[in-house]
Amino acid sequence: MKIAITGGTGFVGGHLARRLVAEGHEVVSISRRPSAELTSSRITHVASDLSDRNVLAAAFAECQTVAHCAGINRETGSQTFHHIHIEGTRNVVEAARRAGVRRIALMSFLRARPECGSPYHESKWAAEKIVRQSGLDYTIIKAGMVYGRGDHMLDHLSHAFYTLPLLATVGFQQQAIRPLAIDDLVQVLHAALVEGRLPGKTIALTGAEELYLGDAARRVASVLGRQVLIFPAPVWFHRALAQVCEWTMKVPLVAKAQVQILVEGVIEAATPCDRLPADLAPVLRFTDDQIRGGLPDPGPFGLRDLRCCA
């Protein structure tokens, strides 16, 4: 089977591509730049920022399905939520139609919804509407906080704890999270793309275990063998920190959209969703072994992480 993946060198797209290649499928990986870590004779890399429908239609040629995993959590230059999540999705859908693609799976977000004041959430919701109205066979996956090798959660917590053993939680009331293992997410994507399951469904997907962010951070610190101080801080502090991080870091320690996510909690969808079949329900808990398997190489943040030193 030939499957196209937008955001194919990103966190979710990369893990999905490796699973598909391991099973013998052919993958067309579409991203702004190729990845030296994602190489295989079964992977074709196509450079695209999702703005050219002709490039996308050519990339989708002979593909049976498209996994639309491309997305951003902060805006930089022309890479805006509207450009990537809305216009990009519109271009992907039109290109898929031209290429004769039968099915599309969209990666959305658990709390995506309209008119909530967050451009990230609203643009993800707009992308969902475009896919639902596309006339294609679709599956929409509204995932919560996802972790694994190459993610933002474990990557940033690890580097932060090696830099300064402090963590400020968002607000003075702890918010719950349900960390979703990347393998559980890829299993659901695989069911939709390869097995043809979940047609016309919108699925909310969260992890098998519910815990507070502070407790999750303590587990990560324990696996790292680090002693950390975890304390609450007001939301305005985190919004200000996020703005500074977006201005200065290539991949922000925290983005404004992520602050909004943590303010709300990440355990249930903001809009009604379809029921997930029991055999696809996430099973992987946020254990030491799962954390260890997703950690990046040890080390603190450094000059390499600043935009001015890119």
C-alpha positions as a Python dict, from the first residue, in 0.01 Angstrom:
ca = {
    (1, 'M'): (0, 0, 0),
    (2, 'K'): (121, 353, -78),
    (3, 'I'): (47, 614, 187),
    (4, 'A'): (130, 986, 195),
    (5, 'I'): (207, 1160, 523),
    (6, 'T'): (210, 1537, 559),
    (7, 'G'): (445, 1639, 837),
    (8, 'G'): (619, 1312, 758),
    (9, 'T'): (943, 1406, 935),
    (10, 'G'): (765, 1540, 1244),
    (11, 'F'): (699, 1359, 1570),
    (12, 'V'): (373, 1181, 1485),
    (13, 'G'): (440, 1155, 1112),
    (14, 'G'): (787, 1010, 1165),
    (15, 'H'): (668, 739, 1402),
    (16, 'L'): (383, 652, 1165),
    (17, 'A'): (622, 634, 870),
    (18, 'R'): (854, 394, 1053),
    (19, 'R'): (561, 165, 1143),
    (20, 'L'): (436, 159, 784),
    (21, 'V'): (780, 98, 633),
    (22, 'A'): (845, -185, 879),
    (23, 'E'): (529, -353, 749),
    (24, 'G'): (639, -320, 387),
    (25, 'H'): (427, -21, 281),
    (26, 'E'): (554, 262, 62),
    (27, 'V'): (551, 608, 218),
    (28, 'V'): (554, 953, 61),
    (29, 'S'): (682, 1188, 333),
    (30, 'I'): (583, 1551, 277),
    (31, 'S'): (756, 1818, 483),
    (32, 'R'): (942, 2144, 451),
    (33, 'R'): (1275, 1965, 484),
    (34, 'P'): (1385, 1597, 486),
    (35, 'S'): (1514, 1421, 796),
    (36, 'A'): (1850, 1249, 809),
    (37, 'E'): (1701, 1007, 1064),
    (38, 'L'): (1415, 897, 838),
    (39, 'T'): (1573, 714, 546),
    (40, 'S'): (1455, 405, 363),
    (41, 'S'): (1424, 283, 7),
    (42, 'R'): (1049, 270, 76),
    (43, 'I'): (1027, 641, 166),
    (44, 'T'): (1004, 918, -93),
    (45, 'H'): (1061, 1269, 44),
    (46, 'V'): (875, 1563, -108),
    (47, 'A'): (953, 1921, -4),
    (48, 'S'): (637, 2125, 50),
    (49, 'D'): (494, 2380, 291),
    (50, 'L'): (140, 2274, 182),
    (51, 'S'): (88, 2593, -21),
    (52, 'D'): (112, 2443, -374),
    (53, 'R'): (-171, 2209, -469),
    (54, 'N'): (11, 2092, -783),
    (55, 'V'): (310, 1972, -578),
    (56, 'L'): (77, 1795, -336),
    (57, 'A'): (-131, 1633, -611),
    (58, 'A'): (185, 1498, -774),
    (59, 'A'): (304, 1366, -437),
    (60, 'F'): (-30, 1193, -376),
    (61, 'A'): (-29, 1017, -714),
    (62, 'E'): (-94, 642, -673),
    (63, 'C'): (-145, 683, -297),
    (64, 'Q'): (-449, 510, -151),
    (65, 'T'): (-460, 718, 168),
    (66, 'V'): (-322, 1040, 319),
    (67, 'A'): (-230, 1095, 683),
    (68, 'H'): (-249, 1471, 739),
    (69, 'C'): (-20, 1513, 1040),
    (70, 'A'): (134, 1853, 959),
    (71, 'G'): (79, 2116, 1225),
    (72, 'I'): (245, 2384, 1438),
    (73, 'N'): (201, 2501, 1798),
    (74, 'R'): (342, 2851, 1748),
    (75, 'E'): (351, 3100, 1463),
    (76, 'T'): (675, 3217, 1299),
    (77, 'G'): (681, 3436, 991),
    (78, 'S'): (460, 3291, 717),
    (79, 'Q'): (407, 2973, 919),
    (80, 'T'): (81, 3082, 1080),
    (81, 'F'): (-204, 2872, 1218),
    (82, 'H'): (-425, 2994, 935),
    (83, 'H'): (-165, 2914, 668),
    (84, 'I'): (-77, 2566, 796),
    (85, 'H'): (-391, 2435, 966),
    (86, 'I'): (-661, 2595, 748),
    (87, 'E'): (-517, 2678, 405),
    (88, 'G'): (-280, 2381, 425),
    (89, 'T'): (-567, 2143, 499),
    (90, 'R'): (-777, 2293, 220),
    (91, 'N'): (-488, 2237, -23),
    (92, 'V'): (-429, 1882, 98),
    (93, 'V'): (-797, 1794, 51),
    (94, 'E'): (-814, 1945, -299),
    (95, 'A'): (-488, 1774, -403),
    (96, 'A'): (-615, 1443, -267),
    (97, 'R'): (-930, 1476, -479),
    (98, 'R'): (-722, 1550, -790),
    (99, 'A'): (-499, 1249, -726),
    (100, 'G'): (-791, 1014, -669),
    (101, 'V'): (-706, 945, -305),
    (102, 'R'): (-988, 757, -134),
    (103, 'R'): (-924, 824, 233),
    (104, 'I'): (-772, 1084, 464),
    (105, 'A'): (-690, 1076, 835),
    (106, 'L'): (-651, 1412, 1008),
    (107, 'M'): (-453, 1471, 1325),
    (108, 'S'): (-645, 1729, 1527),
    (109, 'F'): (-641, 1826, 1894),
    (110, 'L'): (-857, 1710, 2181),
    (111, 'R'): (-976, 2058, 2280),
    (112, 'A'): (-1017, 2202, 1927),
    (113, 'R'): (-1338, 2404, 1898),
    (114, 'P'): (-1473, 2727, 1747),
    (115, 'E'): (-1491, 3075, 1898),
    (116, 'C'): (-1280, 3003, 2206),
    (117, 'G'): (-1028, 3286, 2167),
    (118, 'S'): (-730, 3061, 2089),
    (119, 'P'): (-610, 3073, 1725),
    (120, 'Y'): (-454, 2728, 1766),
    (121, 'H'): (-775, 2562, 1884),
    (122, 'E'): (-993, 2748, 1635),
    (123, 'S'): (-770, 2669, 1336),
    (124, 'K'): (-762, 2299, 1427),
    (125, 'W'): (-1143, 2304, 1441),
    (126, 'A'): (-1157, 2475, 1101),
    (127, 'A'): (-935, 2200, 959),
    (128, 'E'): (-1177, 1939, 1096),
    (129, 'K'): (-1467, 2111, 918),
    (130, 'I'): (-1278, 2116, 588),
    (131, 'V'): (-1211, 1743, 610),
    (132, 'R'): (-1569, 1658, 711),
    (133, 'Q'): (-1701, 1852, 413),
    (134, 'S'): (-1443, 1717, 168),
    (135, 'G'): (-1646, 1430, 28),
    (136, 'L'): (-1354, 1198, 108),
    (137, 'D'): (-1372, 900, 340),
    (138, 'Y'): (-1220, 1048, 654),
    (139, 'T'): (-1116, 979, 1012),
    (140, 'I'): (-1039, 1266, 1249),
    (141, 'I'): (-829, 1193, 1555),
    (142, 'K'): (-850, 1447, 1835),
    (143, 'A'): (-546, 1352, 2040),
    (144, 'G'): (-449, 1487, 2379),
    (145, 'M'): (-94, 1521, 2511),
    (146, 'V'): (125, 1274, 2318),
    (147, 'Y'): (467, 1156, 2435),
    (148, 'G'): (748, 943, 2297),
    (149, 'R'): (1091, 973, 2139),
    (150, 'G'): (1111, 1309, 1961),
    (151, 'D'): (814, 1470, 2136),
    (152, 'H'): (794, 1811, 2305),
    (153, 'M'): (684, 1689, 2648),
    (154, 'L'): (967, 1452, 2746),
    (155, 'D'): (1224, 1636, 2536),
    (156, 'H'): (1161, 1972, 2702),
    (157, 'L'): (1114, 1838, 3055),
    (158, 'S'): (1441, 1645, 3028),
    (159, 'H'): (1647, 1938, 2899),
    (160, 'A'): (1480, 2173, 3148),
    (161, 'F'): (1566, 1950, 3443),
    (162, 'Y'): (1927, 1925, 3329),
    (163, 'T'): (1940, 2305, 3291),
    (164, 'L'): (1762, 2418, 3608),
    (165, 'P'): (1585, 2168, 3838),
    (166, 'L'): (1265, 2374, 3866),
    (167, 'L'): (917, 2339, 3720),
    (168, 'A'): (632, 2588, 3757),
    (169, 'T'): (291, 2433, 3705),
    (170, 'V'): (19, 2640, 3538),
    (171, 'G'): (-213, 2805, 3789),
    (172, 'F'): (-277, 2728, 4154),
    (173, 'Q'): (-518, 2442, 4088),
    (174, 'Q'): (-356, 2132, 3945),
    (175, 'Q'): (-487, 2024, 3606),
    (176, 'A'): (-510, 1660, 3509),
    (177, 'I'): (-353, 1509, 3197),
    (178, 'R'): (-375, 1169, 3031),
    (179, 'P'): (-38, 1122, 2856),
    (180, 'L'): (-88, 933, 2529),
    (181, 'A'): (193, 703, 2417),
    (182, 'I'): (290, 755, 2053),
    (183, 'D'): (258, 379, 1988),
    (184, 'D'): (-108, 387, 2098),
    (185, 'L'): (-174, 683, 1868),
    (186, 'V'): (0, 519, 1572),
    (187, 'Q'): (-208, 205, 1627),
    (188, 'V'): (-528, 406, 1576),
    (189, 'L'): (-387, 584, 1271),
    (190, 'H'): (-287, 246, 1129),
    (191, 'A'): (-639, 112, 1181),
    (192, 'A'): (-784, 406, 990),
    (193, 'L'): (-530, 421, 707),
    (194, 'V'): (-437, 59, 644),
    (195, 'E'): (-728, -144, 782),
    (196, 'G'): (-999, 95, 662),
    (197, 'R'): (-1159, 122, 1004),
    (198, 'L'): (-1329, 426, 1166),
    (199, 'P'): (-1479, 568, 843),
    (200, 'G'): (-1653, 900, 894),
    (201, 'K'): (-1558, 900, 1261),
    (202, 'T'): (-1419, 1170, 1490),
    (203, 'I'): (-1226, 1002, 1769),
    (204, 'A'): (-1107, 1153, 2098),
    (205, 'L'): (-783, 985, 2205),
    (206, 'T'): (-614, 1014, 2543),
    (207, 'G'): (-376, 792, 2738),
    (208, 'A'): (-455, 497, 2962),
    (209, 'E'): (-362, 676, 3286),
    (210, 'E'): (-481, 1001, 3441),
    (211, 'L'): (-248, 1204, 3663),
    (212, 'Y'): (-153, 1559, 3746),
    (213, 'L'): (116, 1736, 3545),
    (214, 'G'): (330, 1779, 3856),
    (215, 'D'): (317, 1405, 3926),
    (216, 'A'): (407, 1328, 3565),
    (217, 'A'): (704, 1565, 3592),
    (218, 'R'): (820, 1395, 3912),
    (219, 'R'): (819, 1059, 3733),
    (220, 'V'): (1034, 1201, 3456),
    (221, 'A'): (1274, 1353, 3708),
    (222, 'S'): (1296, 1022, 3893),
    (223, 'V'): (1388, 835, 3574),
    (224, 'L'): (1652, 1100, 3504),
    (225, 'G'): (1785, 1072, 3858),
    (226, 'R'): (1730, 1444, 3915),
    (227, 'Q'): (1590, 1624, 4218),
    (228, 'V'): (1346, 1896, 4110),
    (229, 'L'): (1139, 2162, 4283),
    (230, 'I'): (784, 2183, 4149),
    (231, 'F'): (572, 2485, 4243),
    (232, 'P'): (260, 2660, 4111),
    (233, 'A'): (275, 2990, 3924),
    (234, 'P'): (-4, 3214, 3792),
    (235, 'V'): (-127, 3181, 3436),
    (236, 'W'): (-4, 3530, 3346),
    (237, 'F'): (352, 3424, 3433),
    (238, 'H'): (332, 3130, 3194),
    (239, 'R'): (183, 3342, 2916),
    (240, 'A'): (470, 3589, 2952),
    (241, 'L'): (726, 3306, 2964),
    (242, 'A'): (572, 3150, 2654),
    (243, 'Q'): (598, 3479, 2463),
    (244, 'V'): (967, 3511, 2555),
    (245, 'C'): (1031, 3148, 2457),
    (246, 'E'): (859, 3195, 2121),
    (247, 'W'): (1071, 3503, 2053),
    (248, 'T'): (1401, 3344, 2149),
    (249, 'M'): (1395, 2964, 2105),
    (250, 'K'): (1388, 2753, 1789),
    (251, 'V'): (1153, 2511, 1962),
    (252, 'P'): (1001, 2700, 2257),
    (253, 'L'): (1022, 2552, 2603),
    (254, 'V'): (655, 2645, 2623),
    (255, 'A'): (430, 2807, 2360),
    (256, 'K'): (125, 3024, 2416),
    (257, 'A'): (-100, 2755, 2271),
    (258, 'Q'): (45, 2503, 2517),
    (259, 'V'): (-30, 2732, 2811),
    (260, 'Q'): (-393, 2747, 2701),
    (261, 'I'): (-395, 2369, 2672),
    (262, 'L'): (-264, 2322, 3026),
    (263, 'V'): (-502, 2583, 3169),
    (264, 'E'): (-795, 2376, 3043),
    (265, 'G'): (-659, 2031, 3125),
    (266, 'V'): (-611, 1756, 2869),
    (267, 'I'): (-843, 1471, 2961),
    (268, 'E'): (-1161, 1509, 2757),
    (269, 'A'): (-1272, 1646, 2421),
    (270, 'A'): (-1435, 1988, 2400),
    (271, 'T'): (-1690, 1867, 2141),
    (272, 'P'): (-1883, 1540, 2097),
    (273, 'C'): (-1689, 1249, 1947),
    (274, 'D'): (-1760, 895, 1828),
    (275, 'R'): (-1691, 590, 2039),
    (276, 'L'): (-1350, 426, 1999),
    (277, 'P'): (-1366, 45, 1955),
    (278, 'A'): (-1243, -134, 2266),
    (279, 'D'): (-960, -314, 2085),
    (280, 'L'): (-810, 23, 1983),
    (281, 'A'): (-826, 180, 2329),
    (282, 'P'): (-484, 301, 2454),
    (283, 'V'): (-321, 58, 2697),
    (284, 'L'): (25, 203, 2764),
    (285, 'R'): (59, 376, 3100),
    (286, 'F'): (308, 651, 3183),
    (287, 'T'): (558, 410, 3339),
    (288, 'D'): (931, 444, 3397),
    (289, 'D'): (1000, 216, 3100),
    (290, 'Q'): (775, 420, 2872),
    (291, 'I'): (939, 742, 2989),
    (292, 'R'): (1288, 599, 2948),
    (293, 'G'): (1212, 488, 2593),
    (294, 'G'): (1098, 837, 2495),
    (295, 'L'): (1374, 1045, 2651),
    (296, 'P'): (1619, 1238, 2430),
    (297, 'D'): (1994, 1225, 2476),
    (298, 'P'): (2075, 1378, 2817),
    (299, 'G'): (2186, 1738, 2842),
    (300, 'P'): (2076, 2095, 2919),
    (301, 'F'): (1941, 2363, 2691),
    (302, 'G'): (2220, 2557, 2521),
    (303, 'L'): (2301, 2815, 2256),
    (304, 'R'): (2197, 2566, 1985),
    (305, 'D'): (1839, 2601, 2106),
    (306, 'L'): (1825, 2979, 2050),
    (307, 'R'): (1686, 3123, 1728),
    (308, 'C'): (1971, 3371, 1705),
    (309, 'C'): (2220, 3081, 1695),
    (310, 'A'): (2026, 2861, 1450),
}
